[in-house]
Amino acid sequence: MTQRSQPRFHSQSGGLTILVVLSMLVLMTVLAVGMSRNSLREIFIVGASRQSAVVRQAADSGLEYAILWADTRKTPSALGATNLQNTFSTLLSSRDNQGVSTAVATSGATDTVLPAPAGQTRSFSLKVLRLGKIQPVNTSGQLDERLFNDLWVIQSSGKVSVGATTFEHDKELWLTTTARTN
């Protein structure tokens, strides 16, 4: 009987397999680390986008609030609404107040603070600018200026505080109110 010698190929194929497996493992590790860094970056981007949307909504709330309480015939329900209506009335009291931007007092006004989850505060502040009366065109004769509608610019600044970080967003609205003859 003759004995066959085993080829050397089998003994070297185990070493080659280990090298291929190790290089594949290194490649997969590098890919996994790269993907995790991208995932973390996306988490930060989504978080910033969410905070941006929340602060824009706070600024929008301020504009809607101003539209609601711009009609001074409505009885205000809270301090912020009263202060806003007083600002409108003060600016209407004299022609010299045209072009004057006035901040609406919000100190102690709980109606300008919005509901927020724990650890977060959301609020808005307002500025009112009276541009003057809107004069009708193509009219003949002398018209009583008190019958012209008033044009305003409302500026709302939304604020969201999360811990020590504060996000702010400003929005502006042009508003026409009916003429006040009193």
mmCIF file of N, CA, C and O in Angstrom, residues 123-162:
data_model
loop_
_atom_site.group_PDB
_atom_site.id
_atom_site.type_symbol
_atom_site.label_atom_id
_atom_site.label_comp_id
_atom_site.label_asym_id
_atom_site.label_seq_id
_atom_site.Cartn_x
_atom_site.Cartn_y
_atom_site.Cartn_z
ATOM 1 N N SER A 123 -42.721 81.003 25.168
ATOM 2 C CA SER A 123 -43.434 82.270 25.326
ATOM 3 C C SER A 123 -43.291 83.097 24.055
ATOM 4 O O SER A 123 -42.558 82.735 23.137
ATOM 5 N N PHE A 124 -44.005 84.212 24.030
ATOM 6 C CA PHE A 124 -43.852 85.165 22.935
ATOM 7 C C PHE A 124 -43.937 86.568 23.503
ATOM 8 O O PHE A 124 -44.495 86.799 24.577
ATOM 9 N N SER A 125 -43.339 87.497 22.787
ATOM 10 C CA SER A 125 -43.463 88.911 23.125
ATOM 11 C C SER A 125 -43.856 89.655 21.855
ATOM 12 O O SER A 125 -43.608 89.178 20.744
ATOM 13 N N LEU A 126 -44.489 90.809 22.037
ATOM 14 C CA LEU A 126 -45.030 91.545 20.896
ATOM 15 C C LEU A 126 -44.533 92.984 20.869
ATOM 16 O O LEU A 126 -44.304 93.592 21.912
ATOM 17 N N LYS A 127 -44.404 93.505 19.651
ATOM 18 C CA LYS A 127 -44.180 94.923 19.411
ATOM 19 C C LYS A 127 -45.247 95.371 18.424
ATOM 20 O O LYS A 127 -45.607 94.632 17.509
ATOM 21 N N VAL A 128 -45.733 96.585 18.617
ATOM 22 C CA VAL A 128 -46.778 97.125 17.761
ATOM 23 C C VAL A 128 -46.261 98.421 17.143
ATOM 24 O O VAL A 128 -45.723 99.277 17.840
ATOM 25 N N LEU A 129 -46.441 98.541 15.834
ATOM 26 C CA LEU A 129 -46.049 99.747 15.105
ATOM 27 C C LEU A 129 -47.270 100.259 14.366
ATOM 28 O O LEU A 129 -47.879 99.528 13.574
ATOM 29 N N ARG A 130 -47.646 101.501 14.643
ATOM 30 C CA ARG A 130 -48.781 102.103 13.940
ATOM 31 C C ARG A 130 -48.250 102.835 12.723
ATOM 32 O O ARG A 130 -47.439 103.743 12.833
ATOM 33 N N LEU A 131 -48.727 102.407 11.548
ATOM 34 C CA LEU A 131 -48.295 103.061 10.314
ATOM 35 C C LEU A 131 -49.184 104.239 9.947
ATOM 36 O O LEU A 131 -48.754 105.141 9.241
ATOM 37 N N GLY A 132 -50.400 104.229 10.411
ATOM 38 C CA GLY A 132 -51.307 105.350 10.139
ATOM 39 C C GLY A 132 -52.606 104.888 9.522
ATOM 40 O O GLY A 132 -52.975 103.727 9.572
ATOM 41 N N LYS A 133 -53.300 105.838 8.917
ATOM 42 C CA LYS A 133 -54.601 105.592 8.300
ATOM 43 C C LYS A 133 -54.425 105.198 6.842
ATOM 44 O O LYS A 133 -53.530 105.681 6.159
ATOM 45 N N ILE A 134 -55.281 104.308 6.369
ATOM 46 C CA ILE A 134 -55.296 103.931 4.960
ATOM 47 C C ILE A 134 -56.312 104.832 4.274
ATOM 48 O O ILE A 134 -57.516 104.733 4.527
ATOM 49 N N GLN A 135 -55.818 105.706 3.423
ATOM 50 C CA GLN A 135 -56.700 106.653 2.769
ATOM 51 C C GLN A 135 -57.260 106.042 1.489
ATOM 52 O O GLN A 135 -56.524 105.465 0.699
ATOM 53 N N PRO A 136 -58.545 106.169 1.292
ATOM 54 C CA PRO A 136 -59.141 105.641 0.067
ATOM 55 C C PRO A 136 -58.664 106.443 -1.147
ATOM 56 O O PRO A 136 -58.344 107.614 -1.030
ATOM 57 N N VAL A 137 -58.618 105.785 -2.287
ATOM 58 C CA VAL A 137 -58.196 106.455 -3.516
ATOM 59 C C VAL A 137 -59.406 106.762 -4.379
ATOM 60 O O VAL A 137 -60.473 106.180 -4.217
ATOM 61 N N ASN A 138 -59.229 107.684 -5.286
ATOM 62 C CA ASN A 138 -60.273 108.079 -6.227
ATOM 63 C C ASN A 138 -61.552 108.533 -5.519
ATOM 64 O O ASN A 138 -62.658 108.111 -5.856
ATOM 65 N N THR A 139 -61.376 109.356 -4.511
ATOM 66 C CA THR A 139 -62.544 109.898 -3.824
ATOM 67 C C THR A 139 -62.560 111.402 -4.040
ATOM 68 O O THR A 139 -61.519 112.045 -4.139
ATOM 69 N N SER A 140 -63.735 111.939 -4.132
ATOM 70 C CA SER A 140 -63.846 113.384 -4.298
ATOM 71 C C SER A 140 -64.393 113.986 -3.019
ATOM 72 O O SER A 140 -65.120 113.346 -2.275
ATOM 73 N N GLY A 141 -64.036 115.204 -2.782
ATOM 74 C CA GLY A 141 -64.531 115.888 -1.602
ATOM 75 C C GLY A 141 -63.681 115.601 -0.387
ATOM 76 O O GLY A 141 -62.737 114.816 -0.396
ATOM 77 N N GLN A 142 -64.022 116.267 0.684
ATOM 78 C CA GLN A 142 -63.293 116.150 1.950
ATOM 79 C C GLN A 142 -63.903 115.008 2.765
ATOM 80 O O GLN A 142 -65.091 114.986 3.017
ATOM 81 N N LEU A 143 -63.060 114.027 3.153
ATOM 82 C CA LEU A 143 -63.524 112.901 3.958
ATOM 83 C C LEU A 143 -62.999 113.040 5.377
ATOM 84 O O LEU A 143 -61.910 113.569 5.611
ATOM 85 N N ASP A 144 -63.774 112.547 6.316
ATOM 86 C CA ASP A 144 -63.349 112.558 7.714
ATOM 87 C C ASP A 144 -62.296 111.469 7.915
ATOM 88 O O ASP A 144 -62.565 110.289 7.728
ATOM 89 N N GLU A 145 -61.085 111.878 8.283
ATOM 90 C CA GLU A 145 -59.970 110.936 8.439
ATOM 91 C C GLU A 145 -60.254 109.869 9.496
ATOM 92 O O GLU A 145 -59.720 108.767 9.445
ATOM 93 N N ARG A 146 -61.108 110.176 10.455
ATOM 94 C CA ARG A 146 -61.431 109.202 11.500
ATOM 95 C C ARG A 146 -62.138 107.972 10.942
ATOM 96 O O ARG A 146 -62.157 106.926 11.571
ATOM 97 N N LEU A 147 -62.679 108.067 9.741
ATOM 98 C CA LEU A 147 -63.386 106.948 9.131
ATOM 99 C C LEU A 147 -62.467 106.001 8.367
ATOM 100 O O LEU A 147 -62.900 104.958 7.901
ATOM 101 N N PHE A 148 -61.174 106.366 8.256
ATOM 102 C CA PHE A 148 -60.210 105.520 7.541
ATOM 103 C C PHE A 148 -59.744 104.393 8.450
ATOM 104 O O PHE A 148 -59.580 104.577 9.651
ATOM 105 N N ASN A 149 -59.503 103.237 7.857
ATOM 106 C CA ASN A 149 -58.968 102.103 8.625
ATOM 107 C C ASN A 149 -57.521 102.370 9.037
ATOM 108 O O ASN A 149 -56.806 103.131 8.385
ATOM 109 N N ASP A 150 -57.104 101.721 10.110
ATOM 110 C CA ASP A 150 -55.745 101.879 10.618
ATOM 111 C C ASP A 150 -54.872 100.721 10.143
ATOM 112 O O ASP A 150 -55.320 99.576 10.083
ATOM 113 N N LEU A 151 -53.623 101.018 9.813
ATOM 114 C CA LEU A 151 -52.662 100.014 9.367
ATOM 115 C C LEU A 151 -51.591 99.841 10.439
ATOM 116 O O LEU A 151 -51.021 100.817 10.930
ATOM 117 N N TRP A 152 -51.305 98.581 10.786
ATOM 118 C CA TRP A 152 -50.372 98.248 11.857
ATOM 119 C C TRP A 152 -49.353 97.219 11.375
ATOM 120 O O TRP A 152 -49.634 96.447 10.471
ATOM 121 N N VAL A 153 -48.226 97.202 12.036
ATOM 122 C CA VAL A 153 -47.263 96.121 11.880
ATOM 123 C C VAL A 153 -47.123 95.486 13.261
ATOM 124 O O VAL A 153 -46.835 96.180 14.246
ATOM 125 N N ILE A 154 -47.360 94.200 13.334
ATOM 126 C CA ILE A 154 -47.213 93.456 14.589
ATOM 127 C C ILE A 154 -45.971 92.585 14.452
ATOM 128 O O ILE A 154 -45.841 91.833 13.492
ATOM 129 N N GLN A 155 -45.066 92.687 15.402
ATOM 130 C CA GLN A 155 -43.860 91.863 15.419
ATOM 131 C C GLN A 155 -43.954 90.930 16.615
ATOM 132 O O GLN A 155 -44.152 91.381 17.742
ATOM 133 N N SER A 156 -43.812 89.655 16.360
ATOM 134 C CA SER A 156 -43.876 88.640 17.413
ATOM 135 C C SER A 156 -42.527 87.954 17.509
ATOM 136 O O SER A 156 -41.951 87.549 16.501
ATOM 137 N N SER A 157 -42.047 87.821 18.718
ATOM 138 C CA SER A 157 -40.785 87.120 18.956
ATOM 139 C C SER A 157 -41.090 85.894 19.821
ATOM 140 O O SER A 157 -41.450 86.021 20.990
ATOM 141 N N GLY A 158 -40.973 84.710 19.214
ATOM 142 C CA GLY A 158 -41.192 83.467 19.944
ATOM 143 C C GLY A 158 -39.901 83.047 20.624
ATOM 144 O O GLY A 158 -38.811 83.196 20.063
ATOM 145 N N LYS A 159 -40.021 82.548 21.854
ATOM 146 C CA LYS A 159 -38.847 82.107 22.616
ATOM 147 C C LYS A 159 -39.125 80.735 23.203
ATOM 148 O O LYS A 159 -40.181 80.499 23.778
ATOM 149 N N VAL A 160 -38.156 79.836 23.051
ATOM 150 C CA VAL A 160 -38.224 78.514 23.660
ATOM 151 C C VAL A 160 -36.906 78.299 24.384
ATOM 152 O O VAL A 160 -35.836 78.403 23.778
ATOM 153 N N SER A 161 -36.991 78.033 25.677
ATOM 154 C CA SER A 161 -35.796 77.775 26.477
ATOM 155 C C SER A 161 -35.790 76.323 26.906
ATOM 156 O O SER A 161 -36.765 75.824 27.464
ATOM 157 N N VAL A 162 -34.673 75.668 26.631
ATOM 158 C CA VAL A 162 -34.455 74.287 27.037
ATOM 159 C C VAL A 162 -33.148 74.289 27.816
ATOM 160 O O VAL A 162 -32.084 74.437 27.224
#
